Short mmCIF file of C-alpha atoms in Angstrom, two decimals:
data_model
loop_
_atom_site.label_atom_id
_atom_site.label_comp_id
_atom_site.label_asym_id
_atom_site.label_seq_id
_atom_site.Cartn_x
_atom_site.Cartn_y
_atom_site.Cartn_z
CA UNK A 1 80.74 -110.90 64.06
CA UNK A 2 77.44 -110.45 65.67
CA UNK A 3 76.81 -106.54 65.42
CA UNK A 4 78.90 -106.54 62.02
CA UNK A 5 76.34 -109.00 60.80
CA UNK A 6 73.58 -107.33 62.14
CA UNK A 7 74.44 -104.07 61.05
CA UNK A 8 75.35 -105.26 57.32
CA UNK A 9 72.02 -106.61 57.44
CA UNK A 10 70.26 -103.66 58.31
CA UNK A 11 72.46 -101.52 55.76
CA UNK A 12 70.82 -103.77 52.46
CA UNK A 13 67.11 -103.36 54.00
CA UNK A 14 67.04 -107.05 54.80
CA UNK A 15 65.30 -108.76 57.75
CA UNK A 16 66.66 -112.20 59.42
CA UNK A 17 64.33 -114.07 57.56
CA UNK A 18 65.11 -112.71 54.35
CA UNK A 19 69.03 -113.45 54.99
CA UNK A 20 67.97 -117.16 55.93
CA UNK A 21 65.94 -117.72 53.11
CA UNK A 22 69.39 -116.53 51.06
CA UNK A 23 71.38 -118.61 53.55
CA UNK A 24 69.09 -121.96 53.77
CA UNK A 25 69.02 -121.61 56.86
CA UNK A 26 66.77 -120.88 59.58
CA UNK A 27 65.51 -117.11 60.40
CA UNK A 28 66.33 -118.44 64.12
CA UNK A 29 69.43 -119.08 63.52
CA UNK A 30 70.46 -115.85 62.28
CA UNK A 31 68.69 -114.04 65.15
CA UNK A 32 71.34 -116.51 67.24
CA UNK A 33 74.07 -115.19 65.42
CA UNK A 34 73.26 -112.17 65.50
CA UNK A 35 72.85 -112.20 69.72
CA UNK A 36 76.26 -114.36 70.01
CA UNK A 37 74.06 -117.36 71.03
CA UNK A 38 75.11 -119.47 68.12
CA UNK A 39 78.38 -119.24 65.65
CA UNK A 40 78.04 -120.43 62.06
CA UNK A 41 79.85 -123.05 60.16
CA UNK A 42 83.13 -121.64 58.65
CA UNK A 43 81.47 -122.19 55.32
CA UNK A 44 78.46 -119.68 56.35
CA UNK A 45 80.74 -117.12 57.42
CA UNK A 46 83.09 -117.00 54.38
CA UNK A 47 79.91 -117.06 51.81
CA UNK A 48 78.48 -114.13 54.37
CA UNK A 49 81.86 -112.27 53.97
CA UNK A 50 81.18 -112.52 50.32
CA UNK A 51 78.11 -111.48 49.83
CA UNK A 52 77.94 -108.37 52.03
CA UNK A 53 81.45 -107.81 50.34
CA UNK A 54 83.71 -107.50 53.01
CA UNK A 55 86.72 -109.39 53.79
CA UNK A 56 86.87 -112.10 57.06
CA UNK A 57 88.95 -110.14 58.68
CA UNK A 58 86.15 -107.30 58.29
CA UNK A 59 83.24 -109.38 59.18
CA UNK A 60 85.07 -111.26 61.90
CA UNK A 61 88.04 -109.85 63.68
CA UNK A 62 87.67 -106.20 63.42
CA UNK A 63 84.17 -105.63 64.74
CA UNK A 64 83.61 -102.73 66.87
CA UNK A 65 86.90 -101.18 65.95
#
């Protein structure tokens, strides 16, 4: 999930703090998530899934392939 995050990120412009701000969460924590240091809640990562419009299996499982 990390570079798929990062990478969807990137593709809509956003920085991390713009995506935390969406997110309530902290800009620190997506920088974590986005280095593997952290994982999100299961919640986070479905409502992520959604709104970069991918499925899970996209966003999670598949990275890199």
């Amino acid at each position: 999930m990390t570079t798929m995050l990062k990478s969807l990120r990137r593709e809509r412009k956003m920085t991390q703090g713009n995506l935390a701000k969406i997110f309530h969460i902290s800009q620190t924590s997506v920088s974590k998530y986005e280095t593997g240091e952290a994982v999100p809640d299961l919640e986070t990562v479905v409502r992520m899934a959604d709104f970069f419009g991918v499925s899970l299996d996209e966003f999670v499982v598949r990275e890199g392939k």
